[in-house]
Tab-separated table of C-alpha atoms and ligand atoms in Angstrom:
chain	number	residue	atom	x	y	z
A	1	LEU	CA	12.145	107.441	31.055
A	2	LYS	CA	12.392	106.380	27.555
A	3	LYS	CA	15.655	104.557	26.625
A	4	LEU	CA	17.248	106.334	23.775
A	5	VAL	CA	19.530	105.472	21.071
A	6	ILE	CA	22.123	108.433	20.716
A	7	ALA	CA	24.139	108.383	17.726
A	8	ILE	CA	27.595	110.261	17.868
A	9	ASP	CA	29.400	110.767	14.922
A	10	GLY	CA	32.234	112.833	13.450
A	11	PRO	CA	35.887	112.679	12.523
A	12	ALA	CA	38.949	111.481	14.031
A	13	ALA	CA	39.962	113.307	17.294
A	14	SER	CA	36.609	115.444	17.429
A	15	GLY	CA	36.291	114.517	21.037
A	16	LYS	CA	33.501	111.987	20.483
A	17	SER	CA	34.866	109.065	22.817
A	18	THR	CA	35.365	111.421	26.114
A	19	THR	CA	31.989	112.785	25.412
A	20	ALA	CA	30.080	110.161	24.921
A	21	ARG	CA	31.673	107.987	27.789
A	22	LEU	CA	30.702	110.811	30.018
A	23	LEU	CA	27.079	111.456	28.799
A	24	ALA	CA	26.337	107.718	28.812
A	25	LYS	CA	27.720	107.867	32.550
A	26	ARG	CA	25.345	110.806	33.186
A	27	LEU	CA	22.208	109.022	31.681
A	28	GLY	CA	23.120	105.601	33.030
A	29	TYR	CA	23.343	104.293	29.605
A	30	LEU	CA	25.783	101.953	27.767
A	31	TYR	CA	28.675	103.417	26.118
A	32	VAL	CA	29.868	101.951	22.697
A	33	ASP	CA	33.011	102.891	21.207
A	34	THR	CA	32.609	101.278	17.654
A	35	GLY	CA	36.190	102.757	16.607
A	36	ALA	CA	37.489	100.460	19.199
A	37	MET	CA	36.034	97.405	17.390
A	38	TYR	CA	37.302	98.365	13.713
A	39	ARG	CA	40.805	98.856	15.535
A	40	ALA	CA	40.712	95.621	17.748
A	41	MET	CA	39.804	93.895	14.036
A	42	THR	CA	42.643	95.718	12.674
A	43	LEU	CA	45.040	94.768	15.559
A	44	LYS	CA	44.280	90.830	14.794
A	45	VAL	CA	44.822	91.471	11.174
A	46	LEU	CA	48.345	92.561	11.873
A	47	GLN	CA	49.233	90.134	14.401
A	48	GLN	CA	48.260	87.436	11.754
A	49	LYS	CA	50.272	89.522	9.175
A	50	ILE	CA	47.844	89.527	6.743
A	51	PRO	CA	48.441	92.090	3.920
A	52	LEU	CA	45.986	94.701	4.047
A	53	ASP	CA	44.923	94.149	0.323
A	54	GLN	CA	44.035	90.595	1.072
A	55	THR	CA	40.234	91.489	1.362
A	56	ASP	CA	38.962	87.851	1.343
A	57	GLN	CA	41.246	86.609	3.962
A	58	ILE	CA	40.366	89.482	6.182
A	59	SER	CA	36.532	89.035	5.552
A	60	GLU	CA	36.863	85.345	6.496
A	61	LEU	CA	38.918	86.457	9.615
A	62	ALA	CA	36.347	88.780	10.553
A	63	ARG	CA	33.617	86.295	10.563
A	64	LYS	CA	35.266	84.106	13.057
A	65	THR	CA	36.599	86.789	15.264
A	66	GLU	CA	34.687	87.751	18.608
A	67	ILE	CA	35.132	91.226	19.555
A	68	ARG	CA	33.318	92.236	22.822
A	69	LEU	CA	33.199	95.835	24.678
A	70	ARG	CA	32.828	95.623	28.439
A	71	GLN	CA	32.232	98.445	30.787
A	72	ASP	CA	34.678	98.428	33.764
A	73	ASN	CA	33.974	101.296	36.227
A	74	ASP	CA	34.892	104.561	34.380
A	75	ASP	CA	36.523	102.343	31.636
A	76	LEU	CA	35.519	100.473	28.710
A	77	LYS	CA	37.796	97.388	28.115
A	78	VAL	CA	37.929	96.054	24.754
A	79	PHE	CA	38.459	92.160	24.192
A	80	LEU	CA	39.468	90.630	21.092
A	81	ASP	CA	38.961	86.651	21.056
A	82	ASN	CA	38.856	86.745	24.909
A	83	GLN	CA	42.073	88.902	25.326
A	84	ASP	CA	42.207	92.221	26.761
A	85	VAL	CA	43.649	94.565	23.917
A	86	THR	CA	42.264	97.619	25.341
A	87	GLY	CA	45.654	99.213	25.296
A	88	ALA	CA	47.030	97.608	22.308
A	89	ILE	CA	44.440	98.985	19.722
A	90	ARG	CA	45.655	102.446	20.213
A	91	SER	CA	49.200	101.735	18.815
A	92	PRO	CA	50.539	103.793	15.648
A	93	ALA	CA	50.609	100.868	13.699
A	94	VAL	CA	46.881	100.186	14.454
A	95	THR	CA	45.852	103.724	13.721
A	96	ARG	CA	47.782	103.839	10.619
A	97	SER	CA	45.656	100.499	9.123
A	98	VAL	CA	42.702	100.971	10.649
A	99	SER	CA	40.967	102.814	7.966
A	100	ALA	CA	42.246	100.335	5.154
A	101	VAL	CA	40.530	97.388	7.275
A	102	SER	CA	37.241	99.275	8.054
A	103	MET	CA	36.748	99.801	4.239
A	104	ILE	CA	36.155	96.026	3.686
A	105	PRO	CA	32.249	95.657	3.335
A	106	VAL	CA	32.324	92.158	5.296
A	107	VAL	CA	34.170	93.589	8.038
A	108	ARG	CA	31.514	96.112	8.546
A	109	GLU	CA	28.488	93.763	8.097
A	110	VAL	CA	29.985	91.600	11.040
A	111	MET	CA	30.479	95.005	13.207
A	112	VAL	CA	27.337	96.849	12.328
A	113	ARG	CA	25.299	93.483	13.301
A	114	GLU	CA	27.159	93.350	16.823
A	115	GLN	CA	26.329	97.083	17.409
A	116	GLN	CA	22.791	97.020	16.501
A	117	GLN	CA	22.468	93.844	18.711
A	118	MET	CA	23.968	96.094	21.762
A	119	GLY	CA	21.523	98.538	21.188
A	120	LYS	CA	18.386	96.766	20.472
A	121	GLU	CA	16.918	97.588	23.720
A	122	GLY	CA	17.881	101.208	23.803
A	123	GLY	CA	19.459	103.070	26.553
A	124	ILE	CA	22.944	103.266	24.602
A	125	VAL	CA	25.554	106.050	23.637
A	126	VAL	CA	27.149	104.811	20.571
A	127	GLU	CA	29.844	106.668	18.567
A	128	GLY	CA	31.641	106.299	15.278
A	129	ARG	CA	31.459	107.251	11.743
A	130	ASP	CA	28.298	105.850	10.465
A	131	ILE	CA	26.334	105.391	13.388
A	132	GLY	CA	23.458	107.792	12.652
A	133	THR	CA	23.446	107.020	8.882
A	134	VAL	CA	23.822	103.202	9.026
A	135	VAL	CA	23.703	101.444	12.471
A	136	PHE	CA	20.998	103.277	13.938
A	137	PRO	CA	19.506	105.484	11.259
A	138	GLY	CA	16.191	105.735	13.628
A	139	ALA	CA	18.125	106.984	16.524
A	140	GLN	CA	16.439	109.458	18.640
A	141	VAL	CA	19.055	111.661	19.263
A	142	LYS	CA	21.994	112.268	16.426
A	143	ILE	CA	24.783	114.390	17.044
A	144	PHE	CA	27.971	115.170	14.285
A	145	MET	CA	30.642	116.423	16.262
A	146	ASP	CA	33.548	118.422	14.532
A	147	ALA	CA	36.399	120.708	15.390
A	148	ARG	CA	38.955	122.546	13.410
A	149	VAL	CA	41.929	120.182	12.382
A	150	GLU	CA	44.591	122.180	14.689
A	151	GLU	CA	42.380	121.622	17.459
A	152	ARG	CA	41.907	118.033	17.031
A	153	ALA	CA	45.643	117.474	16.506
A	154	ARG	CA	46.256	119.675	19.547
A	155	ARG	CA	43.674	117.229	21.799
A	156	ARG	CA	45.270	114.107	20.406
A	157	GLN	CA	49.031	115.411	21.148
A	158	GLN	CA	47.785	116.136	24.699
A	159	GLU	CA	46.283	112.738	24.868
A	160	LEU	CA	49.375	110.781	23.519
A	161	LYS	CA	51.497	112.950	25.961
A	162	THR	CA	49.739	110.992	28.759
A	163	GLN	CA	51.044	107.799	27.252
A	164	GLN	CA	54.435	109.450	27.156
A	165	VAL	CA	54.273	109.443	23.402
A	166	ASP	CA	55.912	112.854	21.652
A	167	VAL	CA	54.382	113.955	18.235
A	168	THR	CA	54.750	116.842	16.678
A	169	LEU	CA	51.475	118.983	15.765
A	170	ASP	CA	52.316	119.016	12.195
A	171	GLU	CA	52.579	115.595	12.175
A	172	LEU	CA	49.390	114.867	13.874
A	173	VAL	CA	47.463	117.173	11.470
A	174	ILE	CA	48.829	115.501	8.579
A	175	GLU	CA	47.863	112.187	10.094
A	176	ILE	CA	44.370	113.124	11.081
A	177	GLN	CA	43.537	114.788	7.577
A	178	GLU	CA	44.757	111.560	5.982
A	179	ARG	CA	42.368	109.616	7.870
A	180	ASP	CA	39.812	111.831	7.354
A	181	ARG	CA	40.093	111.800	3.876
A	182	LYS	CA	39.886	107.748	3.858
A	183	ASP	CA	36.812	107.509	6.041
A	184	THR	CA	35.042	110.106	4.190
A	185	HIS	CA	35.705	108.632	0.759
A	186	ARG	CA	35.232	105.112	0.969
A	187	THR	CA	32.645	103.753	-0.678
A	188	VAL	CA	31.035	101.655	2.010
A	189	SER	CA	28.981	103.738	5.102
A	190	PRO	CA	31.429	106.726	4.416
A	191	LEU	CA	31.845	109.140	7.406
A	192	ARG	CA	28.608	111.674	6.695
A	193	ARG	CA	26.773	113.814	8.501
A	194	ALA	CA	23.107	112.297	8.549
A	195	ASP	CA	20.298	114.810	7.530
A	196	ASP	CA	18.857	114.744	10.743
A	197	ALA	CA	21.795	115.338	13.026
A	198	VAL	CA	22.550	118.482	15.238
A	199	VAL	CA	26.040	119.484	14.122
A	200	LEU	CA	28.144	120.603	17.249
A	201	ASP	CA	31.242	122.236	16.562
A	202	THR	CA	33.694	121.733	19.580
A	203	SER	CA	36.422	123.874	18.746
A	204	GLN	CA	35.964	126.537	21.349
A	205	LEU	CA	33.997	124.177	23.929
A	206	THR	CA	35.175	122.339	26.861
A	207	ILE	CA	34.414	118.455	27.341
A	208	ALA	CA	32.005	119.651	30.065
A	209	GLN	CA	30.258	121.919	27.684
A	210	GLN	CA	30.191	119.511	25.152
A	211	VAL	CA	28.447	117.034	27.160
A	212	GLU	CA	26.096	119.488	28.551
A	213	ALA	CA	25.209	120.347	24.901
A	214	ILE	CA	24.273	117.115	24.225
A	215	TYR	CA	22.299	116.178	27.547
A	216	GLN	CA	20.134	119.288	26.728
A	217	GLU	CA	19.208	117.632	23.384
A	218	VAL	CA	18.220	114.578	25.121
A	219	GLN	CA	16.422	116.415	27.677
A	220	LYS	CA	14.140	118.049	25.152
A	221	LEU	CA	12.861	114.619	24.023
A	222	MET	CA	12.620	113.304	27.375
A	223	VAL	CA	10.455	116.214	28.254
A	224	LYS	CA	8.410	115.643	24.933
A	225	GLY	CA	7.692	111.986	25.772
B	301	DC	O1	37.047	106.748	16.388
B	301	DC	P1	38.768	106.205	16.263
B	301	DC	O2	39.532	107.083	15.450
B	301	DC	O3	38.976	105.014	17.132
B	301	DC	O4	38.134	105.122	14.973
B	301	DC	C1	39.142	104.390	14.278
B	301	DC	C2	38.835	104.185	12.736
B	301	DC	O5	37.872	102.924	12.657
B	301	DC	C3	38.539	105.251	11.980
B	301	DC	O6	39.478	106.181	11.241
B	301	DC	C4	37.461	104.755	10.646
B	301	DC	C5	37.087	103.280	11.365
B	301	DC	N1	35.488	103.525	11.993
B	301	DC	C6	34.549	103.153	10.909
B	301	DC	O7	35.123	103.111	9.807
B	301	DC	N2	33.306	103.083	11.456
B	301	DC	C7	33.191	103.476	12.732
B	301	DC	N3	31.806	103.220	13.056
B	301	DC	C8	34.015	103.705	13.483
B	301	DC	C9	35.316	103.899	13.433
């Protein structure tokens, strides 16, 4: 069987991570959460107390930062300079600052190079904002996942509840819209559907149905050879 590159893009909380992780498991592929890499970089900027507008300083920091993703049974662990930051990168402070850090061209250059390295043999499900457009424009399968913002907020609320974090739906709608606005309107690699991406609106789908829908796309290609 061919080892494909599967690119999944979409706005915040559209269900990309869960879907990509389960799909990778089903295919025996590597799962890469690129948002986790931008989050880890953001955590380091916050730890070093560098103001978010200090582009040069952040760029320099990005060049000497090592971010690694490691599969650990069903979980994906994130390491920042060999420290496990899997939990820390989901904090509200990181979520608030990550769009600013990921706007910086050098930060993107460093992350994109690393992502391309991980995918050069194929056999990978990569999820983010610019995967089908910039990181792997030649990916054999491109999916653009989307869902109504109210539904995305509801899902994010459920997820936060499992971490004992209580946030109102209204707050989450605003936060998600704000992040989408920044991710869509930045000059470098904005969130955009690749022309050849298949749109998957997940507003009415269960996770199992989302995985199945992409799996079917993959099967079509496998059959064609
Ligand atoms: O997928 P996520 O919500 O964990 O991503 C966090 C942020 O990282 C997102 O708001 C924008 C940025 N990001 C990016 O710029 N490019 C990617 N390929 C993935 C994420």
